[in-house]
Coordinates of C-alpha atoms in Angstrom, one line a residue:
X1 CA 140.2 -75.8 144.2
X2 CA 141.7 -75.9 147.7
X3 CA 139.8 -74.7 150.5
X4 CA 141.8 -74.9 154.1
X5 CA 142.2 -72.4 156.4
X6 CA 146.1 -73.2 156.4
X7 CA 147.5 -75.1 153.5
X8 CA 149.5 -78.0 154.9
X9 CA 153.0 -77.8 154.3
X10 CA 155.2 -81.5 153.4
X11 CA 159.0 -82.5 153.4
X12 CA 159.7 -83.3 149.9
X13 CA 162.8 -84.7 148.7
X14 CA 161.8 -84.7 144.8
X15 CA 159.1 -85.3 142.5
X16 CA 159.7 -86.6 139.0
X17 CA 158.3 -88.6 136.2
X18 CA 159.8 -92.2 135.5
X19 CA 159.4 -95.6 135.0
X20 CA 158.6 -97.9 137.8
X21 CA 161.6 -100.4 137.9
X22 CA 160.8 -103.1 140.3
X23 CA 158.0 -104.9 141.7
X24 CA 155.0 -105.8 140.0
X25 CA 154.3 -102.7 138.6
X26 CA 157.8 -103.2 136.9
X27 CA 157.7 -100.4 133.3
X28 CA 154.7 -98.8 134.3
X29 CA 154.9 -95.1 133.9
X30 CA 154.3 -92.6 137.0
X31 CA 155.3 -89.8 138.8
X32 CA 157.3 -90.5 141.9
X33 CA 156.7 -88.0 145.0
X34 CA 159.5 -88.7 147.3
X35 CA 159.1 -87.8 150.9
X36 CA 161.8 -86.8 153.7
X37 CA 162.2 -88.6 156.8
X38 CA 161.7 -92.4 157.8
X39 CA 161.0 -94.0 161.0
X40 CA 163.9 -96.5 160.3
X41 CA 167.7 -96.2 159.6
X42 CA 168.9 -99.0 157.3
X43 CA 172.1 -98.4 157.0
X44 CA 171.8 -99.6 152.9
X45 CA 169.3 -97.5 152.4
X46 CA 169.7 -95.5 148.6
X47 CA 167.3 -92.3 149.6
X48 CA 168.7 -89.4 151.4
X49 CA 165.6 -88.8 152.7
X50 CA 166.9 -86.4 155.5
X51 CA 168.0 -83.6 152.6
X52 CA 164.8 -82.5 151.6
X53 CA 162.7 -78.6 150.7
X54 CA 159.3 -78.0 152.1
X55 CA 156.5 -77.6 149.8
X56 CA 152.8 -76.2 150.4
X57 CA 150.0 -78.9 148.8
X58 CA 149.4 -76.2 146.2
X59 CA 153.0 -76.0 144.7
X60 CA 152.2 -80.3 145.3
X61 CA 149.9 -80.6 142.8
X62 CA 151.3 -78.2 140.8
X63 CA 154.5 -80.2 140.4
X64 CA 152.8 -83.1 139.8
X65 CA 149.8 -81.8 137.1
X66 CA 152.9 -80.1 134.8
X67 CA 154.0 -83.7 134.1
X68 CA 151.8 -86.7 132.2
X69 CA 151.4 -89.5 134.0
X70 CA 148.1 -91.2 135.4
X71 CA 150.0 -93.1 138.4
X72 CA 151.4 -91.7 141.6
X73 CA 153.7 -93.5 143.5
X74 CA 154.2 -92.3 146.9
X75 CA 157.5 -92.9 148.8
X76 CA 160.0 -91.7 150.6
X77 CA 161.6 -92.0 153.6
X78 CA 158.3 -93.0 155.2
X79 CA 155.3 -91.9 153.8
X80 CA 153.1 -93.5 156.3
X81 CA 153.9 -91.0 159.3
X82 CA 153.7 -87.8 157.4
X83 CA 151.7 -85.8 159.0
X84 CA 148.3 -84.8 156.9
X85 CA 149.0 -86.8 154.3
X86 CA 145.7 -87.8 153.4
X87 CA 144.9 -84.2 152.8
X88 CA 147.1 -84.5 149.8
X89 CA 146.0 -87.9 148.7
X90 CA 142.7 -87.2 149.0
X91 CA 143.1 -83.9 146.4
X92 CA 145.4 -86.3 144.3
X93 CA 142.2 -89.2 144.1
X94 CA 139.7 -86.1 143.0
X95 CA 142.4 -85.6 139.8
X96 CA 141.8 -89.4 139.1
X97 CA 145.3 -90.4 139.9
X98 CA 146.0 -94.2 140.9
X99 CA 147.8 -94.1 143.8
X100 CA 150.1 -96.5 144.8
X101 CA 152.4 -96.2 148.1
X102 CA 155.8 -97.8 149.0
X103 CA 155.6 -98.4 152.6
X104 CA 157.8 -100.2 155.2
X105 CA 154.9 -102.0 156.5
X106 CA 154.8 -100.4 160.4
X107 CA 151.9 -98.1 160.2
X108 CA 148.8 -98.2 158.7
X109 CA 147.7 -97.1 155.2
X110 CA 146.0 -94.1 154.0
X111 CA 142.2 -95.6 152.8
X112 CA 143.1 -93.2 149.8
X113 CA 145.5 -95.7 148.8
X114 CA 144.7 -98.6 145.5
X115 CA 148.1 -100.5 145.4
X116 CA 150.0 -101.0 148.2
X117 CA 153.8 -101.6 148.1
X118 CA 155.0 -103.1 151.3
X119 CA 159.1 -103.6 151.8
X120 CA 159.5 -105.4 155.5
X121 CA 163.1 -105.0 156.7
X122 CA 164.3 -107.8 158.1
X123 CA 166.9 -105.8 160.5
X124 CA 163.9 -104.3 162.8
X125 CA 162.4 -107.7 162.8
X126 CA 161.3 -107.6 166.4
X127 CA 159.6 -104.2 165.8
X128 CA 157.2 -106.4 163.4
X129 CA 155.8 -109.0 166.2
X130 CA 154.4 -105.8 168.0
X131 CA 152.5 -104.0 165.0
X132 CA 152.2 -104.2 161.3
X133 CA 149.7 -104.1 158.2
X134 CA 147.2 -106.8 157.7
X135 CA 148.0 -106.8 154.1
X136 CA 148.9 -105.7 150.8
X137 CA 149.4 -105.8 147.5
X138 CA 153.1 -106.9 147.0
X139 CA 155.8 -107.4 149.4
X140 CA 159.3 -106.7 148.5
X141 CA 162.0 -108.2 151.0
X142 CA 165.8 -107.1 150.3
X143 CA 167.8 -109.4 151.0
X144 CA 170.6 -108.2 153.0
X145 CA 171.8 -111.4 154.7
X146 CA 169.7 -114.8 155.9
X147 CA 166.1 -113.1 155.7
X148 CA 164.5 -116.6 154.9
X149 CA 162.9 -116.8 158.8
X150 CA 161.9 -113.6 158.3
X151 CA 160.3 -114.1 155.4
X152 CA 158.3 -116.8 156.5
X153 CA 157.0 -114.8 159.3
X154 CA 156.2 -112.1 157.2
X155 CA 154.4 -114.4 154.7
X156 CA 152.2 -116.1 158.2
X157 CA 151.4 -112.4 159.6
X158 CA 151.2 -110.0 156.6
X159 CA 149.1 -111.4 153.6
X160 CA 149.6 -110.6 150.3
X161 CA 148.9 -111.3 146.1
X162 CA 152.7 -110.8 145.2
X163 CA 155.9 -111.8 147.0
X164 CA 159.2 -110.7 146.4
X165 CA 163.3 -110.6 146.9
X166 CA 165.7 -107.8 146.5
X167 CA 169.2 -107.9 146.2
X168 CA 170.6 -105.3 148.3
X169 CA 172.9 -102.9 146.8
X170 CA 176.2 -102.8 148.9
X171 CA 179.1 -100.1 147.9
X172 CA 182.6 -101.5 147.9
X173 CA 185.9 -99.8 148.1
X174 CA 189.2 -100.5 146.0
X175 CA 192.5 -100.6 147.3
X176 CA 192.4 -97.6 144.3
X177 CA 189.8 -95.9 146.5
X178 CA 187.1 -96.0 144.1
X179 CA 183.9 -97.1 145.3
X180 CA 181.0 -99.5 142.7
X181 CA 178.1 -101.2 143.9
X182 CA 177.7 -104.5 144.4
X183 CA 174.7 -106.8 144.7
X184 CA 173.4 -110.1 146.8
X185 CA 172.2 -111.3 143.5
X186 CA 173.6 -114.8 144.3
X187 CA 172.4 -115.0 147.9
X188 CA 168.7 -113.6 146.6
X189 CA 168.6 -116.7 143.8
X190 CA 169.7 -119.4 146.4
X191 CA 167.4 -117.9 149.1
X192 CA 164.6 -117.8 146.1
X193 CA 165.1 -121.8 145.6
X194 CA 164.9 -122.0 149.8
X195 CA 161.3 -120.2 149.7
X196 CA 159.9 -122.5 146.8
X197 CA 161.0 -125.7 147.3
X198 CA 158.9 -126.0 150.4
X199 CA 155.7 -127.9 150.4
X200 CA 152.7 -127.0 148.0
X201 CA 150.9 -124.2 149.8
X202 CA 153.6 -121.9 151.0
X203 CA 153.3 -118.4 148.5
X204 CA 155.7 -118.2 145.7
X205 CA 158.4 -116.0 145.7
X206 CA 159.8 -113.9 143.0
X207 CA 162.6 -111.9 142.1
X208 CA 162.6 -108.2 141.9
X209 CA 165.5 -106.7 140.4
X210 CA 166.0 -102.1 140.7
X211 CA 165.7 -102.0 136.8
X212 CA 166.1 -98.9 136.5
X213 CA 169.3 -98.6 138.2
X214 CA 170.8 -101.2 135.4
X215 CA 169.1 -98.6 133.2
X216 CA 170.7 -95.4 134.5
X217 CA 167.1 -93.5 135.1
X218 CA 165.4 -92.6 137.9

């Protein structure tokens, strides 16, 4: 039962149950809440994180306790600068959820938090040599263009059990006007063979593909 004098209120794109398609939590079963707004603009980014309803932590957890799943996977936008989050994480812990979050890696990490999800992006670099987590779980690099020097500096200044590369999805345009998604899939694979053929010692990378996007689900 929720006690506050006022119920916070969150920006909340969707929530929904589905399969976790990338990563190392790749087919594991959870329901997604998807929050608006994000400290960074990439301009590939798949969320439209700005279009979003606001919902009271009751109507939350209500959401989430009509579906089936034992993991949570909090993302966004940003979840690490919404306000009072942990308010909602912490009523999410006293269900027994697992909580996992998919973070960009600026801000720090709600201590509610088991698994977390870090995705650097290599085009605010320079915002990562001033602050950053001190680790995670998995990291999750897209690759959209010649990331390897900033994958080693993530690998030197943010440690982690699981390292990984993206292809980024890019939308091209026929001459017919019709636009299909492409992927860096061949620049992830030859930037894959750059990170492990180095010395003994460095961390092994691995390939994440969006599965569920080759699946059609959510």
């Amino acid at each position: 039962m929720i006690k506050l004098a006022t119920e916070p209120q969150f920006n909340i794109v969707e929530i929904f149950q589905s399969l976790q398609g990338e990563g190392y939590n790749t087919g594991m079963d959870a329901i997604f809440i998807r929050f608006g707004k994000c400290n960074l603009a990439c301009p590939w980014c798949d969320t439209d994180y700005l279009s979003y309803s606001t919902l009271s932590l009751s109507e939350i957890l209500k959401q989430v306790e009509a579906l089936n799943a034992t993991n949570i996977i909090i993302t966004g936008g940003e979840p690490s600068v919404v306000p009072e989050i942990d308010l909602l994480l912490k009523q999410l812990k006293q269900r027994g959820y697992f909580l996992t979050i998919e973070t960009n890696g600026l801000q720090p990490v709600p201590s509610e938090i088991d698994f977390i999800s870090a995705s650097p992006k290599a085009l605010y670099a320079k915002k990562y040599h001033s602050q950053m987590l001190t680790q995670a779980d998995e990291v999750r690099i897209v690759v959209d263009g010649d990331v390897f020097d900033f994958c080693q500096f993530i690998e030197q200044h943010l440690p982690a059990k699981h390292y990984y590369l993206s292809p980024c999805e890019q939308i091209t345009v026929s001459s017919s006007k019709t636009s299909s998604p492409s992927f860096t899939l061949l620049e992830t694979l030859q930037l894959l063979g750059r990170l492990n053929q180095r010395a003994q010692g460095q961390p092994h990378w691995q390939l994440s593909l969006q599965t569920h996007k080759l699946l059609g689900i959510r």
